Short mmCIF file of C-alpha atoms in Angstrom, two decimals:
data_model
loop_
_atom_site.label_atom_id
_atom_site.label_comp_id
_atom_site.label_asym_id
_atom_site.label_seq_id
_atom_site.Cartn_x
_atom_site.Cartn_y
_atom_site.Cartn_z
CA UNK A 1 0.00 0.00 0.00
CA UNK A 2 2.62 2.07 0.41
CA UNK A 3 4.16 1.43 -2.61
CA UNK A 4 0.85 2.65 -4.54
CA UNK A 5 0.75 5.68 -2.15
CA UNK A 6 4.68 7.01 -3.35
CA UNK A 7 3.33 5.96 -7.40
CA UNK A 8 0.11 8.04 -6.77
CA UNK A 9 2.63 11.00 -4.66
CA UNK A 10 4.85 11.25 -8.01
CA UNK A 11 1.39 11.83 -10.46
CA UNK A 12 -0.16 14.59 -8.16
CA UNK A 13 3.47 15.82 -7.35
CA UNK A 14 3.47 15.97 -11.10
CA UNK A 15 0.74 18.04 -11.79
CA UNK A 16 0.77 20.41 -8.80
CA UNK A 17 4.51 21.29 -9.92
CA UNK A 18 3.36 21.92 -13.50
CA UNK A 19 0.45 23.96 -12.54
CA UNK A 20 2.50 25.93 -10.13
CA UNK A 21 4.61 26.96 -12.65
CA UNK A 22 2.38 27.38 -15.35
CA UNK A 23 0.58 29.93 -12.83
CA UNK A 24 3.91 31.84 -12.63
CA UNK A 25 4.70 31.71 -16.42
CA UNK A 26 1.21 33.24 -17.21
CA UNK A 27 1.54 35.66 -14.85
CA UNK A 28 4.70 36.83 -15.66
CA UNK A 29 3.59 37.01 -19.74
CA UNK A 30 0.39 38.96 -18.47
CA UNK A 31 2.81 41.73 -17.21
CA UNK A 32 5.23 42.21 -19.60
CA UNK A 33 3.54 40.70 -22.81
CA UNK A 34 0.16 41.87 -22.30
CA UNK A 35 -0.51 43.21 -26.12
CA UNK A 36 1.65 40.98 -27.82
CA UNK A 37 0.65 37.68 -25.93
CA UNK A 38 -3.12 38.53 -27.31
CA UNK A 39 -1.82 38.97 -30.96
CA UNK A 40 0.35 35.37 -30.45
CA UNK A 41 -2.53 33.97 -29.02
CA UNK A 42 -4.45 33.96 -32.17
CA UNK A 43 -1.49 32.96 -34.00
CA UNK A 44 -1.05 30.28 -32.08
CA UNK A 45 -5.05 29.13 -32.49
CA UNK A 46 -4.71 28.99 -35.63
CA UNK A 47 -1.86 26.91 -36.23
CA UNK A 48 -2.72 24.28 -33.18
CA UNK A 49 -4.18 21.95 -35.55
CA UNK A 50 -0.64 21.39 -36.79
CA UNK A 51 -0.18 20.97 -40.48
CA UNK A 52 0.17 17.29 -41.77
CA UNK A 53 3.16 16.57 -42.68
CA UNK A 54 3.24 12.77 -44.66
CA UNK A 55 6.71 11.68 -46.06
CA UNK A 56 6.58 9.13 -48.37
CA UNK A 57 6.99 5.54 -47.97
CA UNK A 58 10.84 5.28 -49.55
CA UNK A 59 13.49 2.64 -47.98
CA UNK A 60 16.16 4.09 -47.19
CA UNK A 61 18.22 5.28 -44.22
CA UNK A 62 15.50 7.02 -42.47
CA UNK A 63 13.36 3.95 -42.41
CA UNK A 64 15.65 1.31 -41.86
CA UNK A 65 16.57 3.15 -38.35
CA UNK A 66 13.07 3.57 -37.37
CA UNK A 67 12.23 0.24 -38.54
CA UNK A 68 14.85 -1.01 -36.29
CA UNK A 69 14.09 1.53 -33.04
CA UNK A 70 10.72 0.61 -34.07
CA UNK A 71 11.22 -3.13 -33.25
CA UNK A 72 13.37 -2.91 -30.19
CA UNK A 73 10.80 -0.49 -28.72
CA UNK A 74 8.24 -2.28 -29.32
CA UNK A 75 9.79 -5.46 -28.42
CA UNK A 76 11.08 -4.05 -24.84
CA UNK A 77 8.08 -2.07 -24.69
CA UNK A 78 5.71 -4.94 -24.57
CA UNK A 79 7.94 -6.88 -22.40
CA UNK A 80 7.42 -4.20 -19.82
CA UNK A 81 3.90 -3.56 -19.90
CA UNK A 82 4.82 0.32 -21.27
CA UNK A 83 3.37 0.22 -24.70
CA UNK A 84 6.84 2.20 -25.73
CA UNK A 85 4.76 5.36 -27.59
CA UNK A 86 7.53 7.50 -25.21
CA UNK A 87 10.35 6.24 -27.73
CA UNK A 88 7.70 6.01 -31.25
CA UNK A 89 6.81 9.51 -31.31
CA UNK A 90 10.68 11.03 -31.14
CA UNK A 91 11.28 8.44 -33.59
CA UNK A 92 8.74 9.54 -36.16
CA UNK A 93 9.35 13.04 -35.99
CA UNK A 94 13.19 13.22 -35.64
CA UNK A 95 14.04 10.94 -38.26
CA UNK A 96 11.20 9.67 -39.94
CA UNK A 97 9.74 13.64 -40.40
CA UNK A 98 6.24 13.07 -39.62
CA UNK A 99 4.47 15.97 -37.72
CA UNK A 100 3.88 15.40 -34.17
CA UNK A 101 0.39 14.69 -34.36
CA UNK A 102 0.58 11.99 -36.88
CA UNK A 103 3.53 10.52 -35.14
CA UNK A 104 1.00 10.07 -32.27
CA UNK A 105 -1.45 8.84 -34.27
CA UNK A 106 1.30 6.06 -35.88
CA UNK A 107 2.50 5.17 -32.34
CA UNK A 108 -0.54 4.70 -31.40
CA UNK A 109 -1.42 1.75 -34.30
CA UNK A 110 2.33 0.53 -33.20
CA UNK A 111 1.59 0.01 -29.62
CA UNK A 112 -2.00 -1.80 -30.85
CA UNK A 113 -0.22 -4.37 -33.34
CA UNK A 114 2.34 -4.95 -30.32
CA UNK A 115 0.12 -5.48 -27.33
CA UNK A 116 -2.29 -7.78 -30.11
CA UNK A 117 0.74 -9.96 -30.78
CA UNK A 118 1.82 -9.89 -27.34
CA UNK A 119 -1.23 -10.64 -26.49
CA UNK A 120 -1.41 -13.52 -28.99
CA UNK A 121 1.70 -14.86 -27.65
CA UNK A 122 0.61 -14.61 -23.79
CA UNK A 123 -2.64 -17.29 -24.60
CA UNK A 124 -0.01 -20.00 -25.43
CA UNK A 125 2.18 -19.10 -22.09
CA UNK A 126 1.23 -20.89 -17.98
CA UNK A 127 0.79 -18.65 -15.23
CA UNK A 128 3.91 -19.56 -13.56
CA UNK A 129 2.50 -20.86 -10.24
CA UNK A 130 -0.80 -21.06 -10.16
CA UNK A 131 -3.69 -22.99 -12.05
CA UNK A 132 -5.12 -19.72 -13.63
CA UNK A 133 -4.68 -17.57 -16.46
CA UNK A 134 -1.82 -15.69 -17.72
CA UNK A 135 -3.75 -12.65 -17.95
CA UNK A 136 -5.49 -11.50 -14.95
CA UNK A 137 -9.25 -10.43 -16.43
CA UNK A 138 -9.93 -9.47 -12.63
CA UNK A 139 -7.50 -6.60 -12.48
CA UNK A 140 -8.01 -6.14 -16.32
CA UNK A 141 -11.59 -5.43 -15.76
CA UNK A 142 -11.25 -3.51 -12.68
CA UNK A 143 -8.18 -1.08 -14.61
CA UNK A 144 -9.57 -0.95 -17.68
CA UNK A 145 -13.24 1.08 -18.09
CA UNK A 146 -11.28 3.74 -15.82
CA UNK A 147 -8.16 3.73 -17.76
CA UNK A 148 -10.19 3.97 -20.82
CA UNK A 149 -12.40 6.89 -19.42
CA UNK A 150 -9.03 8.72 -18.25
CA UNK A 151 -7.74 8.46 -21.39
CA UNK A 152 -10.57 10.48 -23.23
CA UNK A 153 -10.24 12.91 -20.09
CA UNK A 154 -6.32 13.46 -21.13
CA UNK A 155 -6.63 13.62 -24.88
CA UNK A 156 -9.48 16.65 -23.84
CA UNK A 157 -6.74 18.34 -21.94
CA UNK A 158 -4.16 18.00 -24.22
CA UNK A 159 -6.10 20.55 -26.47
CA UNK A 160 -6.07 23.26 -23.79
CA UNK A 161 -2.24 22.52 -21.48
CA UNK A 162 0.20 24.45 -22.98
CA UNK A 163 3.45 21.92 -25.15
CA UNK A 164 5.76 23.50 -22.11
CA UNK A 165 3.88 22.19 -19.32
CA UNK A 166 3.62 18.71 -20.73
CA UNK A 167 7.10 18.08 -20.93
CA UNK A 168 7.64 19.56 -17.64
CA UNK A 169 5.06 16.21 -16.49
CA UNK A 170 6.81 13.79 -18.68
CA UNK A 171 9.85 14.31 -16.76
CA UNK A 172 8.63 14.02 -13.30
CA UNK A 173 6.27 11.70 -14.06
CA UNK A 174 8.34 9.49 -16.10
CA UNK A 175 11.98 9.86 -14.30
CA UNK A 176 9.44 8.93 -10.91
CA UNK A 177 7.77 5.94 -12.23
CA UNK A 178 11.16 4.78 -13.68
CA UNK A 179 13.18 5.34 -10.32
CA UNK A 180 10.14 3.23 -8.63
CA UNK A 181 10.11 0.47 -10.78
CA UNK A 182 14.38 0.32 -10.93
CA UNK A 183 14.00 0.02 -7.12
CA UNK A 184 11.53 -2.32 -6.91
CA UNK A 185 13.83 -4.32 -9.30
CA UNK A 186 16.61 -4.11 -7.24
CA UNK A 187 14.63 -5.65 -4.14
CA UNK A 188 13.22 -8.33 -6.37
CA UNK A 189 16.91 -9.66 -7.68
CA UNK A 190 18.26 -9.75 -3.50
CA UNK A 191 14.80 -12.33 -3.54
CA UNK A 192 15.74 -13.96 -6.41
CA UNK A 193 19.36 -14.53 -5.37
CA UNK A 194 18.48 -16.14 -2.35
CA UNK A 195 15.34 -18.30 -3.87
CA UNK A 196 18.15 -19.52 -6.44
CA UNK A 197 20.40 -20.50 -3.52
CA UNK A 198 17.76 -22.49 -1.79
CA UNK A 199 17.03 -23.77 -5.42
CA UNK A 200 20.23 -25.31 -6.11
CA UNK A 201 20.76 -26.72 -2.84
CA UNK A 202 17.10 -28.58 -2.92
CA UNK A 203 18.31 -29.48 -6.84
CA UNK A 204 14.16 -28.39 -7.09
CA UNK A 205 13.64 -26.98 -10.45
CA UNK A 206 10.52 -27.80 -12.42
CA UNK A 207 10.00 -27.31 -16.54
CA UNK A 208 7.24 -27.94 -18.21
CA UNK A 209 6.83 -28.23 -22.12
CA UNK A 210 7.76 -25.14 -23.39
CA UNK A 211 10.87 -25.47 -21.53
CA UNK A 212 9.81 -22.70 -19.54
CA UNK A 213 10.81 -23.03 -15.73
CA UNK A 214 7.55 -22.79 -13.69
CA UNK A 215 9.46 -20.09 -11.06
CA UNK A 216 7.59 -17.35 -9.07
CA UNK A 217 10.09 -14.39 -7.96
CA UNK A 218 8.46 -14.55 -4.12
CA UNK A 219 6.98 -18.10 -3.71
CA UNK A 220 7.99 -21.74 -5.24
CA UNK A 221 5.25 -23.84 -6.75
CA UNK A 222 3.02 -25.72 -4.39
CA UNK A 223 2.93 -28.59 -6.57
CA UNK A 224 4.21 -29.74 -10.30
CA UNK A 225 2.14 -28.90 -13.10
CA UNK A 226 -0.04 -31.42 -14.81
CA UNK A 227 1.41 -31.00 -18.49
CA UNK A 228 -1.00 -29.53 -21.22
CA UNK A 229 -0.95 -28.95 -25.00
CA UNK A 230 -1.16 -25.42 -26.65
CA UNK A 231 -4.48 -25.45 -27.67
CA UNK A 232 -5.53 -26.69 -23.58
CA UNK A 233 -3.31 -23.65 -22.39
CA UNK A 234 -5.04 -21.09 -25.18
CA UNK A 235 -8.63 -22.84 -24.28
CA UNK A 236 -7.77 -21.99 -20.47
CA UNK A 237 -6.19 -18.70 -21.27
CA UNK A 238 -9.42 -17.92 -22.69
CA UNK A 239 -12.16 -16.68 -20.83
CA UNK A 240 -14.71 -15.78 -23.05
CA UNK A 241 -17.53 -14.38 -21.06
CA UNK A 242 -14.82 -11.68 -19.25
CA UNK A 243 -13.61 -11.07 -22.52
CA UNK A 244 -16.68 -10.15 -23.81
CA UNK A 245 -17.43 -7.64 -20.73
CA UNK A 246 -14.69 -6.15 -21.93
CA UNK A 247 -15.08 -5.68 -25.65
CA UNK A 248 -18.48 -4.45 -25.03
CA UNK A 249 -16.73 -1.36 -22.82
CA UNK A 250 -14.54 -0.83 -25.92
CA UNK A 251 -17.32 -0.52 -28.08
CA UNK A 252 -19.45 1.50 -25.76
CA UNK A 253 -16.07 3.86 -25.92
CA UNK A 254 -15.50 3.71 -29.73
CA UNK A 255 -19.27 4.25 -30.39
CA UNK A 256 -19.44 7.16 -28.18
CA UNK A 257 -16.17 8.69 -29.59
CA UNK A 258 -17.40 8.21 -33.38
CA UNK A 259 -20.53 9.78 -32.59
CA UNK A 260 -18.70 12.52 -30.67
CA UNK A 261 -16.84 13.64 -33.52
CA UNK A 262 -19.79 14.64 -35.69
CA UNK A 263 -21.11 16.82 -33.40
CA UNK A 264 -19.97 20.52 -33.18
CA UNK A 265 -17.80 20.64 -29.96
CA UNK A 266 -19.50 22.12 -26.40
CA UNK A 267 -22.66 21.80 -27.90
CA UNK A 268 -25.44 20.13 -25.44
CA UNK A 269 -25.21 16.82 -27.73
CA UNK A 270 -21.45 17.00 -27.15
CA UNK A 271 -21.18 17.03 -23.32
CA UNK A 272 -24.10 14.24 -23.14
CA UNK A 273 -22.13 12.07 -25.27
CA UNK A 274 -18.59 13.13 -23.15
CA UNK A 275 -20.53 12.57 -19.29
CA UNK A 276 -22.08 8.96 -21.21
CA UNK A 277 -18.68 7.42 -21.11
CA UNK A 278 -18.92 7.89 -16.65
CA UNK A 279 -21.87 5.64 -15.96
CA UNK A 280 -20.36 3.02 -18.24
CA UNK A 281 -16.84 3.17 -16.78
CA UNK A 282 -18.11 3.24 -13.27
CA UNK A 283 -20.79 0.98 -13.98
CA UNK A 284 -18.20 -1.84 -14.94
CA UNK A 285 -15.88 -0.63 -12.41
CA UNK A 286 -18.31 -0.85 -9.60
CA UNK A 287 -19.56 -4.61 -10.75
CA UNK A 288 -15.70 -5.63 -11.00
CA UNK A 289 -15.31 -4.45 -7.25
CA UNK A 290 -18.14 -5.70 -5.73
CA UNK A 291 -16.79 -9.19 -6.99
CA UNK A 292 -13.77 -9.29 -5.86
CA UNK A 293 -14.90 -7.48 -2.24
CA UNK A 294 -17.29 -10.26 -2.11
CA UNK A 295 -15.08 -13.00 -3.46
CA UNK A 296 -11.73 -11.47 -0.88
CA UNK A 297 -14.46 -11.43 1.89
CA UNK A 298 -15.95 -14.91 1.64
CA UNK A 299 -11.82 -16.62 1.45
CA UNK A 300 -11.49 -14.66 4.83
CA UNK A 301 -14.58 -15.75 6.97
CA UNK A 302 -13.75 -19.07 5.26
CA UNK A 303 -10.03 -18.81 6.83
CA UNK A 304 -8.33 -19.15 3.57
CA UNK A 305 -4.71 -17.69 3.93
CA UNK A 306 -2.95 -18.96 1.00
CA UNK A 307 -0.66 -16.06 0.04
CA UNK A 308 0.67 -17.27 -3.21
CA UNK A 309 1.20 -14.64 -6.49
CA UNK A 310 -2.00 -12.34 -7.02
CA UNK A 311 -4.01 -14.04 -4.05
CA UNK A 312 -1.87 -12.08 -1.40
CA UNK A 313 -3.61 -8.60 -2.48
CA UNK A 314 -6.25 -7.54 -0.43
CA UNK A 315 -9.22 -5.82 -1.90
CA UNK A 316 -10.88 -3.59 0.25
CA UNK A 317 -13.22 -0.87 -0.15
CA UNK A 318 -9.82 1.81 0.16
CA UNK A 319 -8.06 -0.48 -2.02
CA UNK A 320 -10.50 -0.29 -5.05
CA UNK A 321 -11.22 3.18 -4.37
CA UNK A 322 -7.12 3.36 -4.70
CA UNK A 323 -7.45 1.23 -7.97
CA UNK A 324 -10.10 3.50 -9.33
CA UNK A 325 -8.13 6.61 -8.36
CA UNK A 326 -4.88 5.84 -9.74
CA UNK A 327 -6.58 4.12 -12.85
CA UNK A 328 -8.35 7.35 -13.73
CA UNK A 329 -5.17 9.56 -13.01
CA UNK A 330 -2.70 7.01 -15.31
CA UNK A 331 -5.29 6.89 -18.21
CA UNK A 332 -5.44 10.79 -17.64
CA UNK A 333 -2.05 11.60 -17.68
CA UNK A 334 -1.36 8.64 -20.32
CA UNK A 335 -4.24 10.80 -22.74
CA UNK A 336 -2.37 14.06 -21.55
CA UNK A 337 0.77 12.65 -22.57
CA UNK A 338 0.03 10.68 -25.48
CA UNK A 339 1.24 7.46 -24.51
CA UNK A 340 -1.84 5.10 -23.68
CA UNK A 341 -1.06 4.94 -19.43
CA UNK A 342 0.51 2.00 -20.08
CA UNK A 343 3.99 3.37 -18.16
CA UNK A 344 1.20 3.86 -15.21
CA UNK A 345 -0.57 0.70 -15.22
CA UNK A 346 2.65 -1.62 -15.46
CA UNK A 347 4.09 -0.26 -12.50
CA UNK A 348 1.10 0.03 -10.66
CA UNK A 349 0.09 -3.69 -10.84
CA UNK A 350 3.61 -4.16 -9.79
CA UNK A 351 2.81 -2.09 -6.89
CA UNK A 352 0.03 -3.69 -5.77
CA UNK A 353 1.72 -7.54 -5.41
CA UNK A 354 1.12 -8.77 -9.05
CA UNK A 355 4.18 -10.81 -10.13
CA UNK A 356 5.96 -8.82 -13.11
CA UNK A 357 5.14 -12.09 -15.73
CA UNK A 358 1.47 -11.60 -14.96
CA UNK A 359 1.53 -7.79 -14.47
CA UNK A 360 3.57 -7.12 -17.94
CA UNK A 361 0.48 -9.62 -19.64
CA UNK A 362 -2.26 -7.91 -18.04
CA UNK A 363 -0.51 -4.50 -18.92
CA UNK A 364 -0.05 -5.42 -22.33
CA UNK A 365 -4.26 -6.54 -22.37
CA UNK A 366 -5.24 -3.83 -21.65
CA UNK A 367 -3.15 -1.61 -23.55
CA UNK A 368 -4.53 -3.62 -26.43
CA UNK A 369 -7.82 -1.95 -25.91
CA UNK A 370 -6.95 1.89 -24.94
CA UNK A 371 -4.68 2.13 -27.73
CA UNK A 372 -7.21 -0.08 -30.59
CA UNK A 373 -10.31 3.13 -29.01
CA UNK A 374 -7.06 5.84 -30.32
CA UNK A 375 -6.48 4.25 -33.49
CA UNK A 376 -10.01 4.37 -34.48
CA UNK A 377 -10.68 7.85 -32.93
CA UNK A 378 -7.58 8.79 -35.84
CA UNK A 379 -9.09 6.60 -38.57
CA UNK A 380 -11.79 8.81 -38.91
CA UNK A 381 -10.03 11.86 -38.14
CA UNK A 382 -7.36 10.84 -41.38
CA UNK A 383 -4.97 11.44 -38.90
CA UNK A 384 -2.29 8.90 -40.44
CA UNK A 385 -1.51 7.42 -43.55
CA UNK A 386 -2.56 4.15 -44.21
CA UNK A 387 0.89 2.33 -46.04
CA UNK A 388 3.12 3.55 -43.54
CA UNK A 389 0.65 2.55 -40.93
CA UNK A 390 0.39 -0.77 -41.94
CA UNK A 391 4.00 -1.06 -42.17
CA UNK A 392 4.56 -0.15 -38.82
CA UNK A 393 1.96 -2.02 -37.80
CA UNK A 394 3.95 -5.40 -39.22
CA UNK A 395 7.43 -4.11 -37.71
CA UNK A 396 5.55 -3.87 -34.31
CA UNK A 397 3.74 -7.70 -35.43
CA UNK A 398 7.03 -9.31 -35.08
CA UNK A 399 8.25 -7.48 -32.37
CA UNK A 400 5.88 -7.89 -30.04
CA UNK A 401 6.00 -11.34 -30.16
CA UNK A 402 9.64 -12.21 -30.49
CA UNK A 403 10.00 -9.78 -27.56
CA UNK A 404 7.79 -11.56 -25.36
CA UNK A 405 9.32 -15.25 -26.53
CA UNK A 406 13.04 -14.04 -26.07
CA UNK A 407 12.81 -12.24 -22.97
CA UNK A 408 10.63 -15.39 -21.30
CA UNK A 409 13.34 -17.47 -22.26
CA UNK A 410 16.08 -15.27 -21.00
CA UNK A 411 13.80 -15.04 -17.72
CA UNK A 412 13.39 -19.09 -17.27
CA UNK A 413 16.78 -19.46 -18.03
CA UNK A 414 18.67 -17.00 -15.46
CA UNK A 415 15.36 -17.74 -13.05
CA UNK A 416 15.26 -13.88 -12.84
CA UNK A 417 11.90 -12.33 -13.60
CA UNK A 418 12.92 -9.07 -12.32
CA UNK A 419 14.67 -8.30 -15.69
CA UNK A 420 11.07 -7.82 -16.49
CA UNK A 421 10.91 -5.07 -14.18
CA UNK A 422 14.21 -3.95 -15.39
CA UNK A 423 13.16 -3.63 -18.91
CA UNK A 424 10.19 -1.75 -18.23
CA UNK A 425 12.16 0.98 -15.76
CA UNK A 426 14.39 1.05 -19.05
CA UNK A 427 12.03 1.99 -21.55
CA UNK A 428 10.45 4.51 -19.31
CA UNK A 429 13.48 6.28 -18.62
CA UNK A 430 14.24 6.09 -22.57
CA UNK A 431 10.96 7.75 -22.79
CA UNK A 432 11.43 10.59 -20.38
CA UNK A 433 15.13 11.27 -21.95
CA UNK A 434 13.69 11.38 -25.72
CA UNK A 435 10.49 13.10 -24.87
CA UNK A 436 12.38 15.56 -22.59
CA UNK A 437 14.78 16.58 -24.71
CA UNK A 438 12.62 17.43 -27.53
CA UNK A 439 10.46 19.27 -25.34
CA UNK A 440 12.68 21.58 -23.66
CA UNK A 441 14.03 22.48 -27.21
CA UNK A 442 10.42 23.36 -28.39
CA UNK A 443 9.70 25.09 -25.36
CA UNK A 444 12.64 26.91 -25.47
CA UNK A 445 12.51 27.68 -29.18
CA UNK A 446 8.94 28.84 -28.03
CA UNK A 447 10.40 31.31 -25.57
CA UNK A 448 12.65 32.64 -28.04
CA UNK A 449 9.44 33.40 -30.89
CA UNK A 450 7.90 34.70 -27.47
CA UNK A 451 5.01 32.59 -28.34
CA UNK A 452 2.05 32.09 -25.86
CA UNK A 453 2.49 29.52 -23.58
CA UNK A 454 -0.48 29.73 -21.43
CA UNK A 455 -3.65 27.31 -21.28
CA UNK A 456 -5.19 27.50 -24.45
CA UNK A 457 -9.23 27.90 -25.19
CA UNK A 458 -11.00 24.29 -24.91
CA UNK A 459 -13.82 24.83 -27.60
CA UNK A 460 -11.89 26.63 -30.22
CA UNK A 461 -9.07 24.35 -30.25
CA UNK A 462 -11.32 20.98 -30.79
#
């Protein structure tokens, strides 16, 4: 709990810094630019919509680097629950020459094809000590309709929060999940080290088919697996009624979003449609955690103390309202930032006691879905173009599966899962260097223009 309290303390940290100092920039432009900061304020309007900028599909130089950054971010990405959009959108604007709308857009259908083959690849894969599912639809369900529903919430306030301000929360946001997560690591490996002792002097190692050791970084196995084939494991792995649950929240999301962008924006049909996406969020949210309350309550009274993996968390009414909380901040701050909330969510799970095998799976799920509602949101919008989309979309294919095989290999292999964790403090650090840098030298080639760098107007900026 504690853990989730310091990840929470970083996000608000985050934003009461930014607004702080956005406060004192605006004030300071208000006394000294007052005439000219009206003039560059309509300049600025005008030219917030960002002019599309589409190279052309040519092989060369330019796109054999971003092919290959393309496939070791998404490849580490997906190992680490992260998505990797921190490292795509740098990438498609630096070298690639997109603008930085589009690169969104792209990074967006990247992280989608990644998570789907990553999610592909996680149906064929055993929990690693426990006979349940890879991917945790519990957790999934509970994070997901308030990710989602944070998500739309960020994207709105991207329109208005100055370019400035967001870079000021990608780095304390990013360099604070990062440090969090390369700590956590750190404590993991000690527990590893001394699990492998006791491993090797008990000669106790179990494999199953895949040649996949059957390891947990905090508890062994209670007993050895009963073998099964890959279409058993995908079979089990499936669980069609939860999965349905949640497709029909992504739908309820895309359908509201499609018919949002018809309508002329703060217009009475456009809030109804924006508050419509609460009672479904909540809705599911509250039905998710009810079950588990009621599920966590009845293994008590019934003096069930089996602390193995995920069944250690406790979910009480301040731990959902904790879940719910810091999903709606992530998927805020992830729509704010442009990256999905996946470097929230993957940490957070962590956070909470879900081992990082599970957690990067269940990160990955549901990344699968915020990032799918964003790629259809810039379908219709003609946001990106469709070859190089596709393209991407295959580099990311391969990645995110070879990604996932490799590093589970590498994991069974050195019986370290915390290079899981590793990875994913890795590629958010990566993020919050490339998305950093480029932001300070827009905001300070901003300052130099003496552009306007206050909160823009919601409704004329839609």
């Amino acid at each position: 709990m504690m853990g989730t309290r310091g990840l929470v303390f970083y996000l608000l940290s985050g934003f009461s810094v930014a607004v702080f100092s956005l406060f004192l920039v605006t004030d300071y432009q208000k006394t000294h630019q007052k005439f000219e900061s009206i003039h560059l304020f309509s300049v600025n309007s005008a030219v917030s919509g960002t002019e599309k900028v589409w190279p052309k599909l040519e092989f060369g130089w330019r796109i054999g680097v971003a092919t290959i950054i393309g496939f070791l971010g998404s490849a580490f990405g997906t190992v680490g629950g992260v998505g990797g959009g921190g490292i795509f959108v740098p990438m498609l604007t630096l070298i690639v020459g997109f603008d930085t709308k589009s690169a969104a857009a792209l990074s967006k259908c990247m992280i989608m094809a990644a998570s789907a083959s990553s999610f592909w690849y996680n149906l064929r894969v055993q929990h690693p000590c426990r006979d349940v599912p890879i991917l945790d639809y519990d957790l999934a369900l509970l994070f997901q309709p308030m990710l989602m529903l944070g998500i739309t919430l960020g994207v709105a306030l991207s329109v208005v929060f100055p370019y400035w301000l967001i870079t000021v929360l990608i780095i304390i946001l990013f360099l604070g999940t990062s440090s969090r997560s390369f700590s956590r690591g750190i404590m993991m490996w000690k527990e590893e080290t001394l699990l492998n002792t006791e491993l090797v002097k008990q000669q106790d190692t179990f494999s199953n088919s895949h040649g996949e050791l059957l390891i947990n970084t905090e508890y062994e196995p209670l007993s050895l697996k009963e073998e099964k084939s890959a279409m058993q494991i995908m079979s089990f792995n499936l669980k069609w009624k939860r999965l349905l649950l949640l497709l029909i929240v992504w739908v309820s999301f895309v359908l509201l979003q499609v018919l949002k962008n018809d309508i002329a924006a703060c217009t009475s049909w456009y809030w109804v449609l924006n508050l419509l996406q609460f009672p479904v969020a909540f809705g599911v949210f509250g039905y998710e955690a009810v079950k588990l309350y009621e599920e966590g309550r009845k293994r008590k009274i019934a003096g069930n103390t089996q602390s193995v993996c995920e069944a250690s968390i406790e979910f009480t009414p301040i731990m959902l309202s904790f879940c719910a909380l810091c999903g709606l901040l992530g998927g805020t701050v992830g729509g704010l930032l442009g990256s999905g909330g996946g470097f929230i969510l993957g940490p957070l799970l962590l956070e909470i006691g879900v081992i990082p095998q599970v957690a990067s799976a269940t990160a990955t799920f549901v990344m699968l879905f915020s990032s799918s509602l964003s790629v259809v949101e810039f379908y219709f919008l003609k946001r990106f173009p469709i070859t190089y989309a596709l393209y991407l979309m295959s580099v990311s294919l391969l990645a995110g599966f070879w990604g996932q095989y490799f590093v589970r290999k590498l994991v069974a292999f050195l019986r370290r899962a915390s290079l899981i964790v590793f990875i994913l403090s890795a590629v958010i650090f990566a993020s919050a260097l490339t998305m950093g840098v480029i932001g300070i030298e827009k905001t300070i080639h901003m300052i130099n223009n003496h552009e306007f760098m206050g909160f823009l107007d919601f409704c004329s900026n839609q």
